[in-house]
CSV table of C-alpha atoms in Angstrom, one decimal:
chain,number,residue,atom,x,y,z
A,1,UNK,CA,-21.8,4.2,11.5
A,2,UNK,CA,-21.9,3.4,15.2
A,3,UNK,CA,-18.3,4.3,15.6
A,4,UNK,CA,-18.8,7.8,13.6
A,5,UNK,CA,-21.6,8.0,16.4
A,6,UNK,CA,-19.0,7.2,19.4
A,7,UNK,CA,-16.6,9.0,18.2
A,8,UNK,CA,-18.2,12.3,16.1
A,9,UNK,CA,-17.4,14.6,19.3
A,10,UNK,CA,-13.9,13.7,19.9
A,11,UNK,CA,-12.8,13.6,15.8
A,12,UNK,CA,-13.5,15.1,12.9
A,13,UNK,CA,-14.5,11.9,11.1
A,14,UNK,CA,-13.7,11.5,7.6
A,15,UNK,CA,-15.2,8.3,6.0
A,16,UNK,CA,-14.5,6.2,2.7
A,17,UNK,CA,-17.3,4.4,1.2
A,18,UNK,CA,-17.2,4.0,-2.6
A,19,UNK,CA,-21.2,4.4,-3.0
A,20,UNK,CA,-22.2,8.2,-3.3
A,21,UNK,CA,-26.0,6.7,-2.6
A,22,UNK,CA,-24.1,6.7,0.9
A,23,UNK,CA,-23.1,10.2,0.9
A,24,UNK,CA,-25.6,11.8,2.7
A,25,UNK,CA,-26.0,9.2,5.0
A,26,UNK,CA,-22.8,9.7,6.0
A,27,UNK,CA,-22.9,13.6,5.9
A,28,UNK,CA,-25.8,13.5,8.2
A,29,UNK,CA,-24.3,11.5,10.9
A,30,UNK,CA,-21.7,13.7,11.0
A,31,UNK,CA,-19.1,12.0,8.9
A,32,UNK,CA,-17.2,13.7,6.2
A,33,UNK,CA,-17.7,11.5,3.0
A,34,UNK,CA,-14.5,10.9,0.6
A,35,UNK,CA,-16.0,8.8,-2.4
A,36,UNK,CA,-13.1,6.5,-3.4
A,37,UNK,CA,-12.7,2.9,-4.5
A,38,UNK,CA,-9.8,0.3,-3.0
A,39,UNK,CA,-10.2,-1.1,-5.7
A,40,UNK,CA,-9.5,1.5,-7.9
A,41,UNK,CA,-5.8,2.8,-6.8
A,42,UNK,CA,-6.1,5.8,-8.7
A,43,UNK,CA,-8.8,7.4,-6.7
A,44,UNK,CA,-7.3,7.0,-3.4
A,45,UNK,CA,-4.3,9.7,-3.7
A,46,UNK,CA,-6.2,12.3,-1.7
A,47,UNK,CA,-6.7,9.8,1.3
A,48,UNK,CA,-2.7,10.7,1.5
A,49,UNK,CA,-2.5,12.4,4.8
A,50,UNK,CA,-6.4,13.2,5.8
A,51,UNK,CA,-5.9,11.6,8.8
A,52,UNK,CA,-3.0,11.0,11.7
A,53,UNK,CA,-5.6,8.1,13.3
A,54,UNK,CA,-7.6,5.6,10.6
A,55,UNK,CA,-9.7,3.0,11.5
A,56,UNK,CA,-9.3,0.3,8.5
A,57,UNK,CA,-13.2,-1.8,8.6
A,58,UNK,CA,-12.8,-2.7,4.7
A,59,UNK,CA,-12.8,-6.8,3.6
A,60,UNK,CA,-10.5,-7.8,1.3
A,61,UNK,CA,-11.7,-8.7,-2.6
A,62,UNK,CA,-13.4,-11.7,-2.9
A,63,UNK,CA,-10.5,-13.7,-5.0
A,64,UNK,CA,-7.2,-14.2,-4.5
A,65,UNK,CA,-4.8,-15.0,-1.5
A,66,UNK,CA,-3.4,-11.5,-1.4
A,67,UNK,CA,-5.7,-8.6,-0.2
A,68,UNK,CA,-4.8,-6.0,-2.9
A,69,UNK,CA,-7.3,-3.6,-1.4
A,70,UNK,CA,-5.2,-3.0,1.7
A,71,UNK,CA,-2.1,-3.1,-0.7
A,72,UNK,CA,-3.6,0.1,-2.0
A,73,UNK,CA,-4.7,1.6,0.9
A,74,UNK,CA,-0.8,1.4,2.8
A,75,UNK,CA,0.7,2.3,-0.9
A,76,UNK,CA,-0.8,5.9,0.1
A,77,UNK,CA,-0.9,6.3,3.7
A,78,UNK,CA,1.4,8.8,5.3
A,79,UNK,CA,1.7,11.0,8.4
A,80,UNK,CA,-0.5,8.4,10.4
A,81,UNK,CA,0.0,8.0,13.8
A,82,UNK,CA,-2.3,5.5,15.1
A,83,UNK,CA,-4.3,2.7,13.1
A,84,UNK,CA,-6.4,-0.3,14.2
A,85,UNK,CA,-7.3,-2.8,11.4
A,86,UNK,CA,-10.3,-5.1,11.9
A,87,UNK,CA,-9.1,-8.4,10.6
A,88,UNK,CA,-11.0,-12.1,11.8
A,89,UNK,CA,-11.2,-14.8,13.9
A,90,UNK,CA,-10.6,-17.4,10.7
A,91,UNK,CA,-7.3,-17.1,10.3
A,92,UNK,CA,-7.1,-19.3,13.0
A,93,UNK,CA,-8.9,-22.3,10.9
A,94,UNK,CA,-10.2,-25.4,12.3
A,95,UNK,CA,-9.3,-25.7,16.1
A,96,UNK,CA,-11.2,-28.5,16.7
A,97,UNK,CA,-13.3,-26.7,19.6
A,98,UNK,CA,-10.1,-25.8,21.3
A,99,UNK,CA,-9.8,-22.2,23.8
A,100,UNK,CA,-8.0,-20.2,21.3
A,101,UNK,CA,-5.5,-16.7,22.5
A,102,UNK,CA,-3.6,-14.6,20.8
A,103,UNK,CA,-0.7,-16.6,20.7
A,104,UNK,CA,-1.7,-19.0,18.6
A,105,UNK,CA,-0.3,-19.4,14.9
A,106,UNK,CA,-2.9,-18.7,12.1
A,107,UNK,CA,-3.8,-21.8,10.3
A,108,UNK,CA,-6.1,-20.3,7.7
A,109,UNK,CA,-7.9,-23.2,5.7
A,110,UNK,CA,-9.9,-21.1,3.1
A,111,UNK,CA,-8.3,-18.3,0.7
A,112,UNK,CA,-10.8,-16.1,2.5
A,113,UNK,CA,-9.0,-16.6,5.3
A,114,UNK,CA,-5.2,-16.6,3.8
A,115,UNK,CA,-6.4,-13.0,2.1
A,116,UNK,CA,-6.9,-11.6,6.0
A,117,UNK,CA,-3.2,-13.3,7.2
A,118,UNK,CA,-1.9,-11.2,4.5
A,119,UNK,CA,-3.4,-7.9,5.0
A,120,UNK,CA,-2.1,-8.2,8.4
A,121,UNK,CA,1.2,-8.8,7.2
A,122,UNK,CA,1.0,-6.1,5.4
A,123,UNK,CA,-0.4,-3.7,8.0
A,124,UNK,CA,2.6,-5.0,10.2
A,125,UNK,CA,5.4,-4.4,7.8
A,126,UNK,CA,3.8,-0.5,6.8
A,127,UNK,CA,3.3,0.1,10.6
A,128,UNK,CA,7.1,-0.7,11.1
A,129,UNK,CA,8.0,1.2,8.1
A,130,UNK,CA,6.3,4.3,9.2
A,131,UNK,CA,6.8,4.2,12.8
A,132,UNK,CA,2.6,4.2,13.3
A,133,UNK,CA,1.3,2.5,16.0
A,134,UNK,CA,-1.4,-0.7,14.8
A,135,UNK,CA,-3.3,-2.7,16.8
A,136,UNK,CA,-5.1,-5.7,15.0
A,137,UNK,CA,-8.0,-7.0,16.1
A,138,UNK,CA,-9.6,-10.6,15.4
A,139,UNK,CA,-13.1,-10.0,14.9
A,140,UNK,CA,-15.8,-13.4,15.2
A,141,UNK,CA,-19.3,-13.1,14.3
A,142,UNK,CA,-21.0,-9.4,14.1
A,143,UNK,CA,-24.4,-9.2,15.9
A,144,UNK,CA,-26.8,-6.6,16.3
A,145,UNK,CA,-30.8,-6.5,15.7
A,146,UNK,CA,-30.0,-5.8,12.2
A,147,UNK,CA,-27.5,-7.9,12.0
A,148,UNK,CA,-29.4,-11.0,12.3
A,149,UNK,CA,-29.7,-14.5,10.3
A,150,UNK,CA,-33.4,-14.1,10.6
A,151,UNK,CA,-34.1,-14.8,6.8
A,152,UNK,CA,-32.6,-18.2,7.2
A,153,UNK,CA,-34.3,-19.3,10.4
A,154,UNK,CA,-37.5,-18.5,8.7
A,155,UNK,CA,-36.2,-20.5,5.6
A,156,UNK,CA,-36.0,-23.2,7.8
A,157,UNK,CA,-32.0,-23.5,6.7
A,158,UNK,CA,-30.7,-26.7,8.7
A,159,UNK,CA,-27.9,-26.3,11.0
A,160,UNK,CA,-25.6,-29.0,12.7
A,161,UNK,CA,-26.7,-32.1,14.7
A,162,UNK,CA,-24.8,-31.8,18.1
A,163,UNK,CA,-22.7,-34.9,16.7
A,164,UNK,CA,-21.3,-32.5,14.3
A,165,UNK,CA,-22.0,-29.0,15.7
A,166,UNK,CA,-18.9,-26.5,16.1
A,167,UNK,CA,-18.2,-23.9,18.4
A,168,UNK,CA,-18.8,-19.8,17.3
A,169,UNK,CA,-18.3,-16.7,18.8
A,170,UNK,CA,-19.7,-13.8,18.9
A,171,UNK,CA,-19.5,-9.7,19.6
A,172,UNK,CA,-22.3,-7.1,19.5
A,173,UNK,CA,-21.9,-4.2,17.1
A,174,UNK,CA,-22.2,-1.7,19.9
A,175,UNK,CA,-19.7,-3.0,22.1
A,176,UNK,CA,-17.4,-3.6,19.0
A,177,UNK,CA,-17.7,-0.1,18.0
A,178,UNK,CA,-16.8,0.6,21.6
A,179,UNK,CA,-13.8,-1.7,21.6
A,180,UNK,CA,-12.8,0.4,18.4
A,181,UNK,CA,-12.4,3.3,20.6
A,182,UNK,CA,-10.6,1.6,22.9
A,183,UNK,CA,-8.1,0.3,21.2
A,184,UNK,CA,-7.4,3.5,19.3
A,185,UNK,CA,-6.6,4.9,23.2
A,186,UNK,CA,-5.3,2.1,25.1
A,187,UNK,CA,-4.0,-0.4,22.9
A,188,UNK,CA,0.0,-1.3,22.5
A,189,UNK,CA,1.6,-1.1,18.6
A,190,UNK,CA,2.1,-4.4,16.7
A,191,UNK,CA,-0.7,-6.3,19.5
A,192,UNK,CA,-3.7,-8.9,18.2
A,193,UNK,CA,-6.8,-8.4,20.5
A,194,UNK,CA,-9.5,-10.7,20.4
A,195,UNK,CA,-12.8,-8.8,20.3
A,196,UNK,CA,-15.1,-11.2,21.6
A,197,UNK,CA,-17.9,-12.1,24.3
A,198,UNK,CA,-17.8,-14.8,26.6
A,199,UNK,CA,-20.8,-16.9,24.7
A,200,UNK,CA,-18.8,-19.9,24.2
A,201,UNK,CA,-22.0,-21.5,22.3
A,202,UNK,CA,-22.5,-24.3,19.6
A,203,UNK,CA,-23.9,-22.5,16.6
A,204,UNK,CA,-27.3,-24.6,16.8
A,205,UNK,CA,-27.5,-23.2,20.2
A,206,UNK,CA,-26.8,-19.9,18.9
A,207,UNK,CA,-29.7,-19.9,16.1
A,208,UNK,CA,-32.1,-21.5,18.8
A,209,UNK,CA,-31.6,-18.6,21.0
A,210,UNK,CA,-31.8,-16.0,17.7
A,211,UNK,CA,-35.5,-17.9,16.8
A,212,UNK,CA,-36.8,-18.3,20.9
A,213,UNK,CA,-36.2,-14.4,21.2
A,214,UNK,CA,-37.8,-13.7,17.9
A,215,UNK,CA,-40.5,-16.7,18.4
A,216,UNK,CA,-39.8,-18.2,15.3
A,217,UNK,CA,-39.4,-22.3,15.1
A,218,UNK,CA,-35.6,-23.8,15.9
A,219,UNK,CA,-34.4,-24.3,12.8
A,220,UNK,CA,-34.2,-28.4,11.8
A,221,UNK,CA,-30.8,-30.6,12.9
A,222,UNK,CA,-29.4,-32.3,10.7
A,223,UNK,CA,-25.8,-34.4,9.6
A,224,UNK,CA,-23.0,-32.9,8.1
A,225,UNK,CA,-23.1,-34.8,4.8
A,226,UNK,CA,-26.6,-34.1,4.6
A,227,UNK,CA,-26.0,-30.4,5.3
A,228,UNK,CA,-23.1,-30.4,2.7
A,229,UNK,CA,-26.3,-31.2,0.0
A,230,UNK,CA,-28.5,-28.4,1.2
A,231,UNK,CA,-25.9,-25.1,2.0
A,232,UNK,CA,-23.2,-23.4,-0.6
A,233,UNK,CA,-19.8,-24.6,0.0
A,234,UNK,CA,-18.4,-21.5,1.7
A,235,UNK,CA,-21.6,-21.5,4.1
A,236,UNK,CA,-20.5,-25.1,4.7
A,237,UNK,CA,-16.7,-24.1,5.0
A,238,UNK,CA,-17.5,-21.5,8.1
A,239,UNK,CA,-19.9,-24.4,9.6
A,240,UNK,CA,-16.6,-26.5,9.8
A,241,UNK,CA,-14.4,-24.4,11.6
A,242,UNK,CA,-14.5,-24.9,15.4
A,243,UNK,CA,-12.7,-22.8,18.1
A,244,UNK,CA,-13.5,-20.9,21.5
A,245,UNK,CA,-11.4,-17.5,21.9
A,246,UNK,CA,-10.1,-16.1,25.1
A,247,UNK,CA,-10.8,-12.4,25.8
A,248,UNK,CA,-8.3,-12.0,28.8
A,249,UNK,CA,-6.3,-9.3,26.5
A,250,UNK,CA,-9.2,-7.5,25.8
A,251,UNK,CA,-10.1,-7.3,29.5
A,252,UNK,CA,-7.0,-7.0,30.9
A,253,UNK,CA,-5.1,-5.1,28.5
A,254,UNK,CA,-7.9,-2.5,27.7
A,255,UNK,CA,-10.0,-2.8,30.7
A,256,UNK,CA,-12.6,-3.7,28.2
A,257,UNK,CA,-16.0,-4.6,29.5
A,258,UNK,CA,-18.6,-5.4,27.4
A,259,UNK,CA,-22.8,-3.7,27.7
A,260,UNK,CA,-23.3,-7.4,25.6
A,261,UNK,CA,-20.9,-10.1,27.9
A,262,UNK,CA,-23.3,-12.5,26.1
A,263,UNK,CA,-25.4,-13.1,23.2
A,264,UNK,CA,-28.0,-13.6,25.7
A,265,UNK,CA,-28.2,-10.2,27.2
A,266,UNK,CA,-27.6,-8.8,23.7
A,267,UNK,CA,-30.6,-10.5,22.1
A,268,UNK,CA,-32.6,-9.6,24.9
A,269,UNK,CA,-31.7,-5.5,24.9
A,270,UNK,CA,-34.3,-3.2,23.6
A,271,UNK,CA,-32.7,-2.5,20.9
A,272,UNK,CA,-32.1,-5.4,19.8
């Protein structure tokens, strides 16, 4: 929605959702709706040449190692010149804290991860097949003031002791919508960009600043193990990962700058 309201006077913005409750939403921002399902490949034939430039924002399915839902999307495709496909930060895995660029092999530890290496395998091979020109970019934690984890800061959800706490990263949704249109101008075919702030927090850190600027209590520290007993496994699994990523090509590339360089100004915006 925020790109549909970057974008609306520049394109005529056609936008797939598979829930005709969002219809008019949709319609009223100024978006053309097409209701269609990626996971139903037989209502997707009349995305077939809608658009010469598609922004891909859709997650994989939730099982599997393959992402069939991007399968489906390239399988019908054609006469597109320009695409950018929102992928994540976690195909990287566990980098033990370590500054992370864009040159680093994926190490993906969780099949949530492995399903995002392959859809940008596959958006690779389809963008070298159809001579289209695809920018990927690795996308960390999505904040906005609706796009809090306010409901478990109130729960009084543990996080990390600093013994065991790992590094996060973060990008507000504005300037992410922003970086959208950027790279659907600026960036170079085939490239990973990294669309990120320069936060460079612990996640505790990152919750304490969420409950100060909401004047809620910190939430509680606590041990790994004991965490493991008190959080679902794939909470726990993103709480385990640790890694810091560079933004030099987003700056330097894409002359990006962000309205948000850090979670602080971001939490701290009127909007937010």
């Amino acid at each position: 929605m925020r790109l549909v309201a970057r974008l609306g006077d520049r394109y005529r913005i056609h936008a797939l959702t598979h829930s005709r409750e969002r219809v008019q939403l949709l319609r009223a921002a100024g978006a053309v709706p097409i209701v269609a399902d990626l996971d139903a490949r037989h209502t997707l034939d009349r995305l077939g040449g809608v658009a010469r430039t598609v922004v891909h924002l859709a997650p994989p399915q939730a099982h599997g190692r393959t992402d069939l839902r991007t399968r489906a999307l390239c399988a019908v495709l054609h006469d597109v010149d320009r695409l950018v496909y929102v992928s994540t930060s976690g195909v990287y895995g566990d980098c033990g804290g370590a500054w992370v660029d864009e040159t680093r092999p994926v190490a993906p530890q969780t099949d949530r991860a492995w399903r995002r290496v392959d859809a940008e395998r596959q958006m690779r091979a389809w963008a070298r097949r159809t001579g289209a020109r695809l920018v990927i970019l690795r996308v960390p934690g999505i904040y906005a003031a609706d796009r809090l984890p306010l409901a478990r800061i109130v729960a009084g959800t543990p996080v990390l002791q600093a013994a065991d706490d790992v590094y996060t990263n973060h990008i507000h949704a504005d300037d992410l919508a922003h970086l959208l249109a950027v790279a659907l101008d600026r960036g170079m075919s085939q490239r990973v960009i990294h669309a990120v702030d320069r936060s460079a927090l612990r996640m505790a850190e990152w919750f304490d600043l969420i409950a100060s600027a909401r004047q809620l209590p910190a939430p509680p520290r606590v041990s790994r193990a004991e965490l493991a007993l008190r959080v679902a496994p794939d909470r726990l699994s993103f709480m385990s990962e640790s890694r810091r990523l560079s933004d030099t090509r987003m700056r330097s590339e894409l002359g990006m700058r962000l309205t948000y360089p850090t979670v602080r100004e971001g939490l701290t915006a009127p909007s937010a």
